[in-house]
Each structure stands twice: as structure tokens, then as C-alpha cells.
Coordinates of C-alpha atoms in Angstrom, one line a residue:
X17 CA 36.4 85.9 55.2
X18 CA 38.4 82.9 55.0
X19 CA 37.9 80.6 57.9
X20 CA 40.8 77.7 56.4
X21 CA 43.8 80.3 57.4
X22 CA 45.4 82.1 60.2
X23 CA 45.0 85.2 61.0
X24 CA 47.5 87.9 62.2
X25 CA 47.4 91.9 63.7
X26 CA 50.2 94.3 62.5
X27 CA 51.1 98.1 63.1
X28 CA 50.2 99.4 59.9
X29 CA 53.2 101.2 58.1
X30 CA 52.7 105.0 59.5
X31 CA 53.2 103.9 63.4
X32 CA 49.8 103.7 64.8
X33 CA 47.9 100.4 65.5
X34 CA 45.3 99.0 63.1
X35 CA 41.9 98.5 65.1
X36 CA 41.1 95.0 63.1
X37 CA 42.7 91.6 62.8
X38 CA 44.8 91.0 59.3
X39 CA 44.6 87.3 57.9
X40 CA 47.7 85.4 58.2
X41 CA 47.4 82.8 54.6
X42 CA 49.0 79.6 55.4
X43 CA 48.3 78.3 52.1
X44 CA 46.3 79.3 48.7
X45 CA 43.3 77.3 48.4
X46 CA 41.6 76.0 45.4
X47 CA 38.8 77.8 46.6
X48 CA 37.7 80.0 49.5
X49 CA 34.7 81.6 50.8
X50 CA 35.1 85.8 51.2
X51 CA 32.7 88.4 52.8
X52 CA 31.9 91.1 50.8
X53 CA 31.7 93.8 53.7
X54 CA 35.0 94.8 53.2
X55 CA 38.1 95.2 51.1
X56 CA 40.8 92.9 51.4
X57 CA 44.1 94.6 51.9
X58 CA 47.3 93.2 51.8
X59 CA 50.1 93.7 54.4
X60 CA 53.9 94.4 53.8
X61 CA 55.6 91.1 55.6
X62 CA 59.2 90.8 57.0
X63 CA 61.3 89.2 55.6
X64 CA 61.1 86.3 58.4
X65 CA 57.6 86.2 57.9
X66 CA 57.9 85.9 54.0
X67 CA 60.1 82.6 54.8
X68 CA 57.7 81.5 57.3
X69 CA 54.9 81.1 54.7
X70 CA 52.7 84.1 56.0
X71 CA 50.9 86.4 53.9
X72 CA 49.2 89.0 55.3
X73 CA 45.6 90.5 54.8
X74 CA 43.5 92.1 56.6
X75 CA 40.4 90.4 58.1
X76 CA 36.5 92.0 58.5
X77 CA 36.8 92.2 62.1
X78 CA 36.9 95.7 64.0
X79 CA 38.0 95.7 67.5
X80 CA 38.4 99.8 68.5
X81 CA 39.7 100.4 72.0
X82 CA 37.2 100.2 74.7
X83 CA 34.6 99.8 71.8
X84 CA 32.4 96.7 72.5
X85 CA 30.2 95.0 70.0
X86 CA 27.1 92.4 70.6
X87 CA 26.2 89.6 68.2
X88 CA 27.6 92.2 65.2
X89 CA 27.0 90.7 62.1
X90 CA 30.4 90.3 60.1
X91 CA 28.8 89.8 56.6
X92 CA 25.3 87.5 55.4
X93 CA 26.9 84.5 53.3
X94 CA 25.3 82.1 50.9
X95 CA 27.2 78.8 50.9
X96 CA 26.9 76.8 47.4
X97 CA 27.4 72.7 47.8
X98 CA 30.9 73.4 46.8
X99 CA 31.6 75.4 49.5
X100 CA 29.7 73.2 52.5
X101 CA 31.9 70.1 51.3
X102 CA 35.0 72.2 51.9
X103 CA 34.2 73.4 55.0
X104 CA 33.2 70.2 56.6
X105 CA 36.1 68.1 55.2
X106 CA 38.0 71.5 56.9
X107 CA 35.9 71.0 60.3
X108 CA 36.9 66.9 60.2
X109 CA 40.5 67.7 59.8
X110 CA 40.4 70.2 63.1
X111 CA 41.6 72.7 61.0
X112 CA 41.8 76.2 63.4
X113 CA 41.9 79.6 62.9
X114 CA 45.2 82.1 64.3
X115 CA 45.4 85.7 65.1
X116 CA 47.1 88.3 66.1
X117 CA 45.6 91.8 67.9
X118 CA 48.5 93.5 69.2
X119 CA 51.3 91.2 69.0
X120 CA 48.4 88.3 71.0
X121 CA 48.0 85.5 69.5
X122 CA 44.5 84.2 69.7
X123 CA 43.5 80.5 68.5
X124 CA 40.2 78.8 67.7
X125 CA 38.3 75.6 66.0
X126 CA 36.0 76.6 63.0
X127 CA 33.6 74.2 64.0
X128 CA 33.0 70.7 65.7
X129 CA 32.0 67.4 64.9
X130 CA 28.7 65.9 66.9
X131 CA 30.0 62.1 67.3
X132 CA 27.6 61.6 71.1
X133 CA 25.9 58.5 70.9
X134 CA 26.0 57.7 67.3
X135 CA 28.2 54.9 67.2
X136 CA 28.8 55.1 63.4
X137 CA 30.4 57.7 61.7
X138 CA 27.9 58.3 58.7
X139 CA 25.5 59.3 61.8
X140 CA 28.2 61.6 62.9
X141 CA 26.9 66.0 62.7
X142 CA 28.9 68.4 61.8
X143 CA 29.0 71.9 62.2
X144 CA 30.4 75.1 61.9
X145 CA 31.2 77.9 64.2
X146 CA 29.7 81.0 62.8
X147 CA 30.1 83.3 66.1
X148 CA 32.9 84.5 67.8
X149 CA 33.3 86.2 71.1
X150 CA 36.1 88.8 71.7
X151 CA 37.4 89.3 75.1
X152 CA 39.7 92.1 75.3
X153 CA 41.8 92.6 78.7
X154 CA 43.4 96.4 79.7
X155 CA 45.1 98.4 81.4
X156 CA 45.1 102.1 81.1
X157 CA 45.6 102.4 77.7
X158 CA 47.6 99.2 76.8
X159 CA 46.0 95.6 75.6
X160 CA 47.1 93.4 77.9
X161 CA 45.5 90.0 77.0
X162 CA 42.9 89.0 74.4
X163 CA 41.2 85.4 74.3
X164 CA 38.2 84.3 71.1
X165 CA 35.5 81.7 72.2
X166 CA 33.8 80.5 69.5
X167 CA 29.8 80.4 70.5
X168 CA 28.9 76.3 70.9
X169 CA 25.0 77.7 70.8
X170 CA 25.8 79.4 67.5
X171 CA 26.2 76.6 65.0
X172 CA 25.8 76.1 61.8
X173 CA 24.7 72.2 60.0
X174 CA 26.9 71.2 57.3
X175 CA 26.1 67.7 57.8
X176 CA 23.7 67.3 54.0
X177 CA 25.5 68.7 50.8
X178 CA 22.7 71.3 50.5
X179 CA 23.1 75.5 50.3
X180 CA 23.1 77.5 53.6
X181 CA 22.4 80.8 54.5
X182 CA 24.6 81.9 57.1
X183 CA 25.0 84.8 59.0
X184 CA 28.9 85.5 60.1
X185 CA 28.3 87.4 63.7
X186 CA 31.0 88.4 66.5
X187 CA 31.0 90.0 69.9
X188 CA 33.6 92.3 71.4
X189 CA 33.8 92.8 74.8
X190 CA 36.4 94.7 76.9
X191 CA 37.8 94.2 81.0
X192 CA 40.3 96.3 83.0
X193 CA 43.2 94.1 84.1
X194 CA 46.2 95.1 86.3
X195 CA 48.7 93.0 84.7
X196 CA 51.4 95.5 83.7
X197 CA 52.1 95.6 79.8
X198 CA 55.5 93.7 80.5
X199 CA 54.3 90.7 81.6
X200 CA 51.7 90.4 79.1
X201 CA 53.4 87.5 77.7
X202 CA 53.7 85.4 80.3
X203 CA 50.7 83.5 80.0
X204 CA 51.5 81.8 76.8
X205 CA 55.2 80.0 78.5
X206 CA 52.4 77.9 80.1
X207 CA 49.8 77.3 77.4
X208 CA 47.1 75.4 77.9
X209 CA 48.3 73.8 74.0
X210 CA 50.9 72.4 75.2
X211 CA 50.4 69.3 77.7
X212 CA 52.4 69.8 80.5
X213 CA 52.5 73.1 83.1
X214 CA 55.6 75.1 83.2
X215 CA 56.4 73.3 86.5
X216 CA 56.3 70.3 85.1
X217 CA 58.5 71.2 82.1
X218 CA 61.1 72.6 84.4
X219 CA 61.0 69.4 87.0
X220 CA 61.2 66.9 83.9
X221 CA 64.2 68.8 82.2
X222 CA 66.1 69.2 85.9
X223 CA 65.5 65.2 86.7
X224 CA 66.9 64.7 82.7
X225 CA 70.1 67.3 84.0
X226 CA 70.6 65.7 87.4
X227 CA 70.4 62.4 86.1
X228 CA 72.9 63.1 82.7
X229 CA 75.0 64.9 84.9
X230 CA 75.4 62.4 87.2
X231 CA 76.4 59.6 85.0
X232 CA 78.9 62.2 83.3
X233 CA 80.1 62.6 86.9
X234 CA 80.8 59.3 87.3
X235 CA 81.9 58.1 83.7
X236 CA 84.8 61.2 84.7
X237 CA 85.5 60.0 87.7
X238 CA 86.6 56.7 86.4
X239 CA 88.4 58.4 83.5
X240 CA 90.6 60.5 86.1
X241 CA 91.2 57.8 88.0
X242 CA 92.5 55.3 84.7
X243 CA 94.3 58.7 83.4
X244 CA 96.0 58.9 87.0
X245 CA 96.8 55.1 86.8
X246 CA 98.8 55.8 83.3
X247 CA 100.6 58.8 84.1
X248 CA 102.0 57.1 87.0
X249 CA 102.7 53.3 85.1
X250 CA 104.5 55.1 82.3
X251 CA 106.7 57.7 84.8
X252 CA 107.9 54.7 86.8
X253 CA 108.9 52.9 83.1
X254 CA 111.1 55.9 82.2
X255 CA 112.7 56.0 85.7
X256 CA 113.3 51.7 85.6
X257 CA 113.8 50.9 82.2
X258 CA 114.4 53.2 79.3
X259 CA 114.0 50.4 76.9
X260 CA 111.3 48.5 78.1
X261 CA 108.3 48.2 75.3
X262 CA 105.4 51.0 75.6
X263 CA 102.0 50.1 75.6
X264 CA 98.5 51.5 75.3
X265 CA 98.0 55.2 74.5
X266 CA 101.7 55.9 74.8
X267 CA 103.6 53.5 72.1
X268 CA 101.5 55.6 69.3
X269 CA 102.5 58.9 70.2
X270 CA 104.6 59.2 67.1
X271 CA 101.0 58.4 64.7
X272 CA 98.8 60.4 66.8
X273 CA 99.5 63.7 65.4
X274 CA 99.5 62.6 62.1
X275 CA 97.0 64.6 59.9
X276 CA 94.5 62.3 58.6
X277 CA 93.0 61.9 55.3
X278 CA 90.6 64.4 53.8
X279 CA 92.7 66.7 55.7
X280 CA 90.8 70.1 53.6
X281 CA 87.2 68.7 54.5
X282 CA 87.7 68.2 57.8
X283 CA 89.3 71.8 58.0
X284 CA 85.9 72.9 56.0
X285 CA 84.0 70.8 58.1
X286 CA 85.2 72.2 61.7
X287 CA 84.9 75.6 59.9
X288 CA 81.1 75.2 58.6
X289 CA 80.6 73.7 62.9
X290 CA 82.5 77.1 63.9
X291 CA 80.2 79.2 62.4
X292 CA 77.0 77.6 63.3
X293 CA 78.1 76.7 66.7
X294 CA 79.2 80.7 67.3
X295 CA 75.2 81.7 65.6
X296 CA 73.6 79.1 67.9
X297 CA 75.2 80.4 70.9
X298 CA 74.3 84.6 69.7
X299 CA 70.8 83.6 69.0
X300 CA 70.3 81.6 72.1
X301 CA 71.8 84.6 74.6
X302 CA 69.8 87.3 72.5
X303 CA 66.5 84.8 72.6
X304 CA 67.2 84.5 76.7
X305 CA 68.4 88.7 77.3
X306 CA 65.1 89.8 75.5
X307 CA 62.8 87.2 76.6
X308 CA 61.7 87.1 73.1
X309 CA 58.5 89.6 74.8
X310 CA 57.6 90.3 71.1
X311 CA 56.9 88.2 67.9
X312 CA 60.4 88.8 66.5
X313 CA 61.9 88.1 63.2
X314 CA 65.4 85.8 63.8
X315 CA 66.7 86.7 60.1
X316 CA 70.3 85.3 60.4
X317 CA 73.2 85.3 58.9
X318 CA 76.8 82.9 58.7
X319 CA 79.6 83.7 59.7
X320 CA 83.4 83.8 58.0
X321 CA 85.3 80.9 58.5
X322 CA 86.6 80.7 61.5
X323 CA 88.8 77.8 60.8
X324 CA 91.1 77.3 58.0
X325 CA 94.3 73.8 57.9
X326 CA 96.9 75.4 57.0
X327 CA 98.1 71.8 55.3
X328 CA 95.8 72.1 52.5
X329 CA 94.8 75.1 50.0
X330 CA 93.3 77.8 51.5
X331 CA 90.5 78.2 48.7
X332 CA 89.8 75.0 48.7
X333 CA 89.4 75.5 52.1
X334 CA 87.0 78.7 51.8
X335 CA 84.8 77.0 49.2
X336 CA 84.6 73.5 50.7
X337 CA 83.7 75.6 53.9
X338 CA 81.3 77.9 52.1
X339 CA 79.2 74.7 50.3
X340 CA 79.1 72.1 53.0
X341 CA 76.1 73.7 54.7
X342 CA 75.0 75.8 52.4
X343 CA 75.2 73.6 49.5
X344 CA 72.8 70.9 50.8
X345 CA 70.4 73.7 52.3
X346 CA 70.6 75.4 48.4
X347 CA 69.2 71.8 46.7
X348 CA 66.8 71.1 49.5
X349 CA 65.7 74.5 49.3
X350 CA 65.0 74.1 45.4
X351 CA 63.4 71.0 45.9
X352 CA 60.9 72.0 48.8
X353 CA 60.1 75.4 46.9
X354 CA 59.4 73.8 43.2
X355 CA 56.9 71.5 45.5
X356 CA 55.3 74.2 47.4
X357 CA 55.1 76.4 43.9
X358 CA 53.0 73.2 42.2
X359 CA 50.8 73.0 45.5
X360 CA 50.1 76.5 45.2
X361 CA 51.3 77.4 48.8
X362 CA 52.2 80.2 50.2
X363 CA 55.4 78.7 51.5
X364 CA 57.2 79.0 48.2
X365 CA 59.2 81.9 48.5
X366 CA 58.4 84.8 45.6
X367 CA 61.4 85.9 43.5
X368 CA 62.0 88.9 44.6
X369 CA 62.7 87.0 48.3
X370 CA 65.1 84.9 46.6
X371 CA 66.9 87.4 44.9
X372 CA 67.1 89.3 48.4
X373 CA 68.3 85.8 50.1
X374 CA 71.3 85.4 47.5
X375 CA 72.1 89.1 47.8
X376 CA 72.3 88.5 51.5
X377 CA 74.8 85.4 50.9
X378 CA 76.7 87.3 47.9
X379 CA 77.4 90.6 49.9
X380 CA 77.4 89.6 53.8
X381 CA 78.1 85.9 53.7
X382 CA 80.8 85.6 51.1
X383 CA 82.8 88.6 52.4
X384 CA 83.2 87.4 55.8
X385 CA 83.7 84.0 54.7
X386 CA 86.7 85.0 53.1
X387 CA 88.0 87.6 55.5
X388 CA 87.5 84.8 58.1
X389 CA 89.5 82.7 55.9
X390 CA 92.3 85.3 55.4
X391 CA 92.7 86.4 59.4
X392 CA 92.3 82.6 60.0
X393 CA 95.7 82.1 57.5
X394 CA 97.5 85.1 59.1
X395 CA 96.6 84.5 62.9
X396 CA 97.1 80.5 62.8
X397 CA 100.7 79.5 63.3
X398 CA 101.7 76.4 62.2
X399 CA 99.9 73.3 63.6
X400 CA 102.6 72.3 66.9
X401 CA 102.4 68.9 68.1
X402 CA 103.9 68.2 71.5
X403 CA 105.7 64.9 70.4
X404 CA 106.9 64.3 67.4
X405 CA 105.5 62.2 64.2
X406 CA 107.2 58.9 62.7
X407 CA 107.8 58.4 59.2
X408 CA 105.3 55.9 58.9
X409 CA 102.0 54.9 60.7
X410 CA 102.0 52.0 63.1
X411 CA 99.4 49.4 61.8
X412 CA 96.4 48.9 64.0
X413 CA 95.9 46.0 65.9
X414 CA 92.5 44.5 65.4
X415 CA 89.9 45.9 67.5
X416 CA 86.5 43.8 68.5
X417 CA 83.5 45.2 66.8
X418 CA 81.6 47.5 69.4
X419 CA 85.0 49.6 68.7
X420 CA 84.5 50.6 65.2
X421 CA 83.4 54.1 64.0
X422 CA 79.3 53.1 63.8
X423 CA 79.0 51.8 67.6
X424 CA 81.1 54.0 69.1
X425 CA 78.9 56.9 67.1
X426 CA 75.7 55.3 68.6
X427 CA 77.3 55.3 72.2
X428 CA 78.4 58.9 72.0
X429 CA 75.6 60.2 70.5
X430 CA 72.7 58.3 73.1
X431 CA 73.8 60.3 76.1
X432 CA 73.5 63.6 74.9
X433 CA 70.2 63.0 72.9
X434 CA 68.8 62.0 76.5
X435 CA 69.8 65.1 78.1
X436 CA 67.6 67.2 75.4
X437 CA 64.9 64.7 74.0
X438 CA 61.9 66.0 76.4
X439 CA 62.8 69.8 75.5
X440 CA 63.0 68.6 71.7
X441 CA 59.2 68.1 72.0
X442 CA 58.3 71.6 72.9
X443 CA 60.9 73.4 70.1
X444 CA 58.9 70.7 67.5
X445 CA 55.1 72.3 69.0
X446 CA 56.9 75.4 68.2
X447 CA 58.6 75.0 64.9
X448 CA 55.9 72.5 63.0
X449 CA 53.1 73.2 65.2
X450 CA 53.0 76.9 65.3
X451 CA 53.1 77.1 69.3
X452 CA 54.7 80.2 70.6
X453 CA 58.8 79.4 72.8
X454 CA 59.0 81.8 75.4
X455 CA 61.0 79.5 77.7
X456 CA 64.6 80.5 76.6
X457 CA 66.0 80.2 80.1
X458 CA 65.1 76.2 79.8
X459 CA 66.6 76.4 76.1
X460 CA 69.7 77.6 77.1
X461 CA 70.1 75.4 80.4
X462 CA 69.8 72.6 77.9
X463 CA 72.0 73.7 74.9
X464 CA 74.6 74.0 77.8
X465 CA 74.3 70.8 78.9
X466 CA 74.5 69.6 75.6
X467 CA 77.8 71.0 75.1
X468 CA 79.0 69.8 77.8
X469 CA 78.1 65.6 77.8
X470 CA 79.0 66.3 73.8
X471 CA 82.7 67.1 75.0
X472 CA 83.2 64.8 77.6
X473 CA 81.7 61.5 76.0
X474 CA 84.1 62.1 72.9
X475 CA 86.8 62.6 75.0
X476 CA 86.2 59.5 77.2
X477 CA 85.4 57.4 73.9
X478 CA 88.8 59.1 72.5
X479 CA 90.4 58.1 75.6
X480 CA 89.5 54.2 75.4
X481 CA 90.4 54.2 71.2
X482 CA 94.2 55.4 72.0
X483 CA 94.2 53.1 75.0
X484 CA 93.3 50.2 72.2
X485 CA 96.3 51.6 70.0
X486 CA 94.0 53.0 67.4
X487 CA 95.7 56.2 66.3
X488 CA 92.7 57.3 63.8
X489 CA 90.8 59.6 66.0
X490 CA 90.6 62.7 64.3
X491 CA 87.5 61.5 62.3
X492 CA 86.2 59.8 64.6
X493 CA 85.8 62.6 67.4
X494 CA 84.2 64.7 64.9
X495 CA 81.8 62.0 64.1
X496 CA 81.1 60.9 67.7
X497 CA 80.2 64.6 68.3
X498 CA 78.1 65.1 65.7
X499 CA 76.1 61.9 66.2
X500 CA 73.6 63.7 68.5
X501 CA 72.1 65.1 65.3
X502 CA 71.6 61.5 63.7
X503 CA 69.6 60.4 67.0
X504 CA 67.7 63.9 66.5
X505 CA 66.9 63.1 63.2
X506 CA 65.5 59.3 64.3
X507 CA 63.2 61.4 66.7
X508 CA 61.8 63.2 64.0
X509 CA 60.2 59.8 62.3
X510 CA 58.5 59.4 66.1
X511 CA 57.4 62.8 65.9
X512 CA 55.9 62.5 62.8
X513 CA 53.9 59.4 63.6
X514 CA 53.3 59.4 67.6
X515 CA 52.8 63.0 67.3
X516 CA 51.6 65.1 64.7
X517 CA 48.9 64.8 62.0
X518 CA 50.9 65.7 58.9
X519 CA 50.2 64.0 56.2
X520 CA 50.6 64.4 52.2
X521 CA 53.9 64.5 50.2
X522 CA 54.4 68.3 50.6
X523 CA 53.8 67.8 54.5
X524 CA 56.1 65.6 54.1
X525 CA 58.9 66.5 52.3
X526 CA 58.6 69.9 53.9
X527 CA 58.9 68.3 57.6
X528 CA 61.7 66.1 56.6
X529 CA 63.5 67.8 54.2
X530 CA 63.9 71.0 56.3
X531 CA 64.5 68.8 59.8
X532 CA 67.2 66.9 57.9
X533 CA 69.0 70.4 57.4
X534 CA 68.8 71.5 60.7
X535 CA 70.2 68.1 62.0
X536 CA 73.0 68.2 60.0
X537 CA 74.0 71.7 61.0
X538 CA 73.8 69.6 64.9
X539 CA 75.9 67.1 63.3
X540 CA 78.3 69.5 62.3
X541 CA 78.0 72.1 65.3
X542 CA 78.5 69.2 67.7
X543 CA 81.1 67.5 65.6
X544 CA 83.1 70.9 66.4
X545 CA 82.4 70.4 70.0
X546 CA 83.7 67.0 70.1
X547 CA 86.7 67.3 67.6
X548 CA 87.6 70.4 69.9
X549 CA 87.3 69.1 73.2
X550 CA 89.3 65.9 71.9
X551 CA 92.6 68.0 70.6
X552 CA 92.5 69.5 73.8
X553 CA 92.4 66.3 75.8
X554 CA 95.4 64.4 73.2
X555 CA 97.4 67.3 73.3
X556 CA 97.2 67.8 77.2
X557 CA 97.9 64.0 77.7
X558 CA 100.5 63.8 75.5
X559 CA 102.3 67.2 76.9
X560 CA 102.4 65.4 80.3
X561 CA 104.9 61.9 80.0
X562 CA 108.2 61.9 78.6
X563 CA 107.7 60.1 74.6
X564 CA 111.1 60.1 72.7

């Protein structure tokens, strides 16, 4: 029995329901303390689960249906002065065990540390939890709800580096219930782990809405009102004077459309958004039509390019928009899985995982990578501009500081960050703290907020660099709407420190390393968003006044 890792319940292979918990390992220790009452077994994992660092083993407990058990005694365990240092540096770091009985998770301490009245810590106990109650909840035939309470009477010393005899015990005791089988997983959307009630989550991310929404509101209601002011300024100039001089927006329609440099990796790069922006959106309905009732396995896959410039080379194109994501998520990978291999974890991924992982890219991603590329070539007519292009750029007048590329980006990206920063907190418990996400509804309220503040702010922020005859905004709309990721990235430093406990270079580089992935998929999802919703916005504006 290894108290130091989680724990985990799965159907066994022919159908039927194994009547005992199966360990779930986090991580290989250097050394572990087993019981010899029974024989460990190993537990085909999903693939999901194999990338999720779980290996699965069964654990000594029995729970049979409508079985109960007093005070059983698990196994009779010697501990060596080896193995009551480990355990008590394992009770001082709050390490926890996790299972699973029937798709229910279950949580508890291994032990506690005695710090009442003793004022320093050399006086401090400590002490380990050596029984465990079992409360089962049913109805009919179905496991409804299952809870473990460690026994605060049942406690073992671990305090002096001496040998112990200890006696592993647990009780299993079973109650009707008349909470039907579906709603068996409500409980855990308002989890007594995390530190706010549902309630409160949904009144905190409602006053972030109402109040984002509101300043959108307004910000557009200016905007109209400017855009109203210019359509009517510069169709009473080409009824007066045919030859008087344009300014603002209008005197650089003939630069505006022109393509703008690293033409091919901004094609890739709107193509690499495409296709995580369209998986984002199918995993969040899917998550929010099937409540996510069950532990499920999200094993996903890209999709083809979905955009391809037709002024560049399409394979170029295809392999600059194959790389940029996965590329960078290819090297971290390496990196993160050569450090979990020398810390013996189970996070690093066996070989014959990898080799199923680049079969997936090799025979799913690559084929519609390049079948996206080809329909994208065939369907796409050539880029039409509603005004035509001048021989030669305008220069740019210069522009005061807070309208470069880097403030603007800090502008666009603040709003939309503060629209999803308190739900960020919960998906973080989830991801890095092992927390189970059952509010999808919340999720994809948010993400479609998101979208939305994403789109307007780089149009408004578009808006004011054409009104300041800067021309170059084809860049800089992808980057304004990809700068939510950057500020998501900053909150991962706070999280690290205000937050969590991690600590140690494979902690880490594992927190970091992955997070910086999934923020630059934001950057380049939103980047889409933005870049999108500003063509649409040039092109309508310019399709509305007369330019020659």
C-alpha cells in the first residue's frame, strides 16, 4: 500500500465493475512502503490518462456492494527508520491520497501535524493516518456518492526516527440515498476544495461580464458615433471639393490593402489560430452538451489548414502552418519528458505512447493539414480589395509613443484578460491542482465573452491607428488579439507564487513549460480573432466612401 500516490477505480476490461479501489501513481518513488496482503495488479490506462501521468494499480481495499466492513485490518506493517522519515517529511508536505470507486473521486490527508501550543517547530508531533472510513451512498443498485474520513483517534507517532508497528485498518459502511444516478455529479461543481460556492462563482463571473460588457458598450458607442462623424466629413468633401486634400483614415486607402511583410507566416499563423480556434470551440460545446457527467478522456486532434495566402507558396504555407504550434510543443515536449525520465516520474510518456502520438500526427494530422491546404487553394479566390493599391507606400507620419505595437498590445490585451481572470483560477485548481471542472456552462459564457471584447478592442485600436495614418495594421491586429495570452501567461507567475506550493525544477519547468504552450496557442487563437474581426471592419469601412 502506498500512501504517497493517488488512487483511482476502473471497470476492469470484461465489462463488470471491480469491487476495490486501483492506485493511481503520480510519480515513482525512491522508495515506497507495500502491503503484502495482496497482489499488485496493473491497469490498462487511456491514452489521456497515459499523458496525464496516471498509472494504474490496484489498491488492497475491498468495497462489495452493500458489503460493510468494521475496523478490517488492511495488512500488519513494520516501518524501518527509512520508511518513518519518508512518511513524515510526506505528512509535513500535506501530501494526500486520490481515488476513484465508480467514476467518484474521493480525497484524503495521510496524516497531520500536532503544532497546539508548542510554539517551536522541533516540539511540533507528527502523525499518520492509519484508518480509514468508507461511506458508501445508494440507490437501488447504483453508487451514488462515496466520501473517506480518515480516523483523527487512529494515529500513528512518527515524530522519533525509531521502527513502528503499525496496523493498516479500514471501515466500510453503506446508506440508501434518493439522489438519482444522474445527478451524482453534482456535488463536486461546488467542492468544498475549492474556496468559493457555486453561487459565488457565478455572481463574481456575471459582475466581471456586466462590468466588461459595459465598458465594451460604451468604448462602441463612441466608435459609432466617430465612424458616423467620418462618413459624413468625407461625403460632404466629395460633393464640395473633388480636390481638396484627404485626411485621416481616408488619404491611406491606396497602402491599406497592401500585403505586409512576412506575408507566408502570417498566412501560417492565422492558419495554426484557425485550427485551434475551431478545436477550442468543438471541445467547449461537447464539454457543455455532456456535462462532462463522467471522467472523460479529451484526446484531441488538429485540424487542416484552414487558411492558406494565396501570395506566397502554398507548401511553405502548409509547413510553416504545420510547425508553428506544433513545433514549439515538439521541443518543449522533449525537454519536459528527458526531465521527468531523470526524475523517475510517471509523467514521462513510455515509447510506445510516443510512437502512438506521432502516428496520430503522421496519419490524421498531416492528411488534413494538407487537404485543408489544397481545398483552401481551390475555394479561395483571389484576395479583392475594395479600393485599389498605389505603387508605393505612403511614409508614416510620426506617431507619439503610447501608439507603437508594445502599448497598444498591452491596451488590447488588459480588457479581455479582466473578463476571464477569476474563471482562470478555477481551470488552474483543475489543470495543476487536480480538482475536478464540471462548470462548463460558466466556461463557455466566458470563452464567449472573450471572443467578443477580443474583436471589438482590435477593431477600436485598428480604428484609432488608420485615423493616425498608420497603414501597418495587419500585424498589428494579429498581435493586439493575441496579447490576451501574454497577460495569461504573467498570471501564471502569480499563480505559482500567491497560489500553489510547487516547488523543485521539474515542478517547475513542467508548470511553465506546458502553460507557455497553451498561452501561445491563446496568442495565436485570439490573434485569429482579432486579425479577423479587423479585415472585416477595414474592408466594410473602406467599401462605404467614394476613394479614387
Amino acid at each position: 500500500m502506498q500512501w504517497n500516490l493517488p488512487v483511482e477505480e476502473l471497470p476492469s476490461e470484461n465489462g463488470e465493475e471491480d469491487d476495490g479501489l486501483v492506485v493511481r501513481r503520480r510519480r515513482t518513488p525512491h522508495h515506497h512502503v507495500q502491503c503484502n496482503s495482496g497482489v499488485v495488479k496493473d491497469k490498462t490506462e487511456a491514452l489521456g490518462e497515459v499523458l496525464n501521468g496516471d498509472r494504474l494499480v490496484t489498491a488492497p481495499y475491498k468495497l462489495d456492494f452493500l458489503v460493510e466492513k468494521d475496523s478490517e485490518i488492511v495488512c500488519k506493517k513494520k516501518l524501518t527508520k527509512e520508511d518513518v522519515v519518508q512518511f513524515r517529511n510526506a505528512v509535513i508536505k500535506d501530501y494526500y491520497f486520490q481515488m476513484y470507486y465508480d467514476d467518484l473521486p474521493i480525497w484524503g490527508f495521510i496524516g497531520k501535524v500536532d503544532k497546539e501550543g508548542k510554539a517551536d517547530p522541533s516540539d511540533y508531533k507528527y502523525y499518520l493516518f492509519n484508518h480509514i472510513h468508507f461511506e458508501v451512498f445508494y440507490n437501488v443498485d447504483r453508487v451514488i456518492e462515496i466520501n473517506a474520513k480518515t480516523d483523527p483517534n487512529a494515529l500513528v507517532d512518527l515524530t522519533e526516527d525509531k521502527e513502528v508497528n503499525i496496523d493498516f485498518m479500514y471501515t466500510v459502511k453503506w446508506k440508501e440515498t434518493r439522489i438519482p444516478f444522474e445527478k451524482r455529479m453534482e456535488k463536486y461543481s461546488q467542492s468544498s476544495s475549492l474556496p468559493f460556492h457555486l453561487e459565488i462563482h457565478w455572481f463574481s463571473i456575471i459582475n466581471s461580464c456586466v462590468t466588461v460588457l459595459l465598458l465594451t458598450g460604451f468604448l462602441a458607442t463612441i466608435l459609432m458615433r466617430v465612424l458616423k462623424n467620418d462618413f459624413v466629413k468625407y461625403t460632404h468633401d466629395e460633393e464640395t471639393a473633388d480636390d481638396q486634400e484627404e485626411t485621416g483614415w481616408k488619404y491611406i486607402h491606396g497602402d491599406v490593402f497592401r500585403f505586409p511583410k512576412y506575408k507566408s507566416l502570417l498566412a501560417a499563423a492565422v492558419g495554426s489560430g484557425t485550427q485551434l480556434f475551431a478545436l477550442f470551440c468543438a471541445d467547449c460545446i461537447l464539454n457543455y452538451i455532456w456535462n462532462m457527467e463522467q471522467k472523460g478522456q479529451r484526446d484531441n486532434f488538429d485540424f487542416g489548414a484552414l487558411e492558406v495566402n494565396r501570395g506566397g507558396s502554398v507548401v511553405r504555407n502548409l509547413l510553416l502552418t504545420g510547425s508553428l504550434f506544433c513545433g514549439p510543443l515538439f521541443l518543449t515536449f522533449c525537454f519536459l519528458n528527458t526531465v521527468a525520465i531523470a526524475y523517475r516520474a510517471t509523467a514521462a510518456l513510455p515509447f510506445g505512447t510516443i510512437v502512438v502520438i506521432f502516428l496520430i500526427w503522421t496519419l490524421v494530422t498531416s492528411p488534413l493539414l494538407v487537404l485543408g491546404g489544397i481545398a483552401g487553394k481551390n475555394s479561395k479566390s483571389e484576395f479583392q480589395a475594395p479600393v485599389r493599391t498605389a505603387k508605393f507606400p505612403r511614409e508614416i507620419p510620426p506617431l507619439p509613443w503610447y501608439r507603437g505595437a508594445l502599448p497598444q498590445m498591452a491596451m488590447a490585451g488588459f480588457l479581455p484578460f479582466s473578463a476571464i481572470y477569476i474563471e482562470l483560477y478555477y481551470i488552474f485548481a483543475s489543470v495543476w491542482g487536480h480538482k475536478i471542472y464540471t462548470i462548463y456552462s460558466i466556461l463557455f459564457i466566458v470563452f464567449i465573452i472573450l471572443v467578443i471584447v477580443t474583436a471589438f478592442i482590435t477593431v477600436a485600436l485598428t480604428y484609432f491607428q488608420l485615423a493616425a495614418e498608420d497603414h501597418k495594421w495587419w500585424w498589428r491586429s494579429f498581435l493586439c488579439g493575441g496579447s490576451t495570452g501574454l497577460f495569461i501567461y504573467g498570471y501564471c507567475l502569480y499563480y505559482y507564487h500567491a497560489r500553489s506550493d510547487m516547488s523543485g525544477f521539474m515542478q517547475t519547468s513542467f508548470f511553465f513549460g506546458y502553460m507557455a504552450c497553451i498561452c501561445y496557442g491563446f496568442f495565436l487563437m485570439l490573434g485569429v480573432v482579432g486579425f479577423r474581426a479587423a479585415l472585416f471592419f477595414v474592408r466594410h469601412i473602406y467599401r462605404s466612401i467614394k476613394c479614387e
